[in-house]
Amino acid sequence: MTYEEIFSKSKELIIANDASGIKEHLAVEVDITGEGSGAFYIELNDGKIAVEPYEYYDRDCKLIISGENFISICDGSLDAVKAFTNGSLKIEGDIDKALKMSEIFNAVKEKNEAKADANTEAKAAPAKKSKK
């Protein structure tokens, strides 16, 4: 993937999240390593999310990760804490702020799991017979 593809997909997934419960300011720079390398930032301010293709020098923390893994975190298929634990995600700066950002991604994961459960239940439900 190119940097533009990684940034575009990440932005799409990130801004779809509900950050209304986060009233504090949070600025995170994401440094993509490997294929499609580059940097962009995520800023949460008073419940609003902004994602822009620039470095953020006055950031709270920096996430260093491959584009593929970052997109997996954004779509909820990879847990950020597990990625940090296994070394595929590195964090520089305020780890508490990085954990606050991970709350947003965990909400996506929970929403996706709830959708998958609903789809499974719908498929498992017996079909109703129509009356003639």
Coordinates of C-alpha atoms in Angstrom, one line a residue:
M1 CA 0.0 0.0 0.0
T2 CA 1.1 3.6 -0.6
Y3 CA 1.2 6.2 2.1
E4 CA -1.8 7.9 0.5
E5 CA -3.8 4.6 0.6
I6 CA -2.8 4.0 4.3
F7 CA -3.7 7.6 5.3
S8 CA -7.0 7.6 3.4
K9 CA -8.1 4.2 4.9
S10 CA -6.9 5.1 8.4
K11 CA -8.7 8.5 8.2
E12 CA -11.9 6.9 7.0
L13 CA -11.9 4.4 9.9
I14 CA -10.8 6.9 12.6
I15 CA -13.3 9.6 11.9
A16 CA -16.2 7.1 11.8
N17 CA -15.6 6.7 15.6
D18 CA -17.5 8.4 18.3
A19 CA -15.2 10.5 20.5
S20 CA -18.0 12.5 22.1
G21 CA -17.1 11.0 25.5
I22 CA -13.5 12.3 25.4
K23 CA -13.6 16.0 26.4
E24 CA -9.8 16.4 26.8
H25 CA -7.3 17.3 24.2
L26 CA -5.2 14.5 22.7
A27 CA -2.7 14.7 19.9
V28 CA -1.1 11.6 18.5
E29 CA 1.4 11.3 15.6
V30 CA 1.4 8.1 13.7
D31 CA 4.6 7.2 12.0
I32 CA 4.1 4.5 9.4
T33 CA 7.1 2.2 8.9
G34 CA 8.0 0.0 6.0
E35 CA 5.9 0.0 2.8
G36 CA 4.0 3.3 2.5
S37 CA 6.1 5.0 5.2
G38 CA 5.2 8.5 6.3
A39 CA 3.5 10.4 9.2
F40 CA 0.1 11.8 10.0
Y41 CA -1.6 12.9 13.1
I42 CA -4.8 12.3 15.0
E43 CA -6.2 15.1 17.2
L44 CA -9.1 14.7 19.6
N45 CA -10.4 18.0 20.9
D46 CA -13.6 18.4 22.9
G47 CA -15.1 15.2 21.4
K48 CA -14.2 15.9 17.8
I49 CA -11.6 13.9 15.8
A50 CA -9.3 15.4 13.1
V51 CA -6.9 13.4 11.0
E52 CA -4.4 15.2 8.9
P53 CA -1.3 14.2 6.8
Y54 CA 1.3 16.2 8.7
E55 CA 3.7 15.6 11.6
Y56 CA 2.6 17.0 14.9
Y57 CA 5.5 18.4 16.9
D58 CA 3.5 19.3 20.0
R59 CA 2.0 15.8 20.3
D60 CA 1.3 13.9 23.4
C61 CA 2.7 10.7 22.0
K62 CA 3.9 9.0 18.8
L63 CA 2.8 5.6 17.5
I64 CA 5.4 3.8 15.3
I65 CA 3.8 0.9 13.4
S66 CA 3.4 -0.6 9.9
G67 CA 0.6 0.6 7.8
E68 CA -1.1 -2.8 7.7
N69 CA -1.0 -3.2 11.5
F70 CA -2.3 0.4 12.0
I71 CA -5.3 -0.2 9.7
S72 CA -5.9 -3.5 11.6
I73 CA -6.0 -1.5 14.8
C74 CA -8.3 1.1 13.3
D75 CA -10.8 -1.5 12.0
G76 CA -10.7 -3.4 15.4
S77 CA -9.2 -6.6 14.1
L78 CA -5.9 -6.0 16.0
D79 CA -5.9 -5.0 19.7
A80 CA -3.6 -2.0 20.3
V81 CA -2.4 -3.3 23.6
K82 CA -1.5 -6.7 22.1
A83 CA 0.3 -5.0 19.3
F84 CA 2.3 -3.0 21.8
T85 CA 3.0 -6.1 23.9
N86 CA 4.2 -8.1 20.9
G87 CA 6.4 -5.3 19.7
S88 CA 4.6 -4.4 16.4
L89 CA 3.5 -1.1 17.9
K90 CA 6.1 1.2 19.6
I91 CA 5.0 4.2 21.6
E92 CA 7.1 7.3 22.4
G93 CA 5.8 9.9 24.9
D94 CA 2.7 9.7 27.2
I95 CA 1.6 6.1 27.3
D96 CA -1.6 7.1 29.2
K97 CA -2.6 9.3 26.2
A98 CA -1.9 6.3 23.9
L99 CA -4.2 4.2 26.0
K100 CA -6.9 6.8 25.8
M101 CA -6.6 6.6 22.0
S102 CA -6.9 2.8 22.2
E103 CA -10.3 3.2 23.9
I104 CA -11.6 4.6 20.6
F105 CA -10.3 1.6 18.7
N106 CA -11.6 -0.8 21.2
A107 CA -15.1 0.7 20.8
V108 CA -14.8 -0.1 17.1
K109 CA -13.8 -3.7 17.9
E110 CA -16.8 -4.0 20.2
K111 CA -19.2 -2.6 17.6
N112 CA -17.8 -5.0 15.0
E113 CA -18.2 -7.9 17.3
A114 CA -21.8 -6.9 18.2
K115 CA -22.6 -6.7 14.4
A116 CA -21.0 -10.2 13.8
D117 CA -23.0 -11.6 16.7
A118 CA -26.2 -10.1 15.3
N119 CA -25.5 -11.5 11.9
T120 CA -24.8 -14.9 13.3
E121 CA -28.0 -14.9 15.3
A122 CA -30.0 -13.8 12.2
K123 CA -28.6 -16.6 10.2
A124 CA -29.3 -19.2 12.9
A125 CA -32.9 -18.1 13.4
P126 CA -35.3 -20.5 11.7
A127 CA -37.1 -19.1 8.6
K128 CA -40.8 -18.4 9.1
K129 CA -43.2 -20.2 6.9
S130 CA -45.6 -18.0 5.0
K131 CA -49.3 -18.7 5.1
K132 CA -51.0 -19.4 1.8

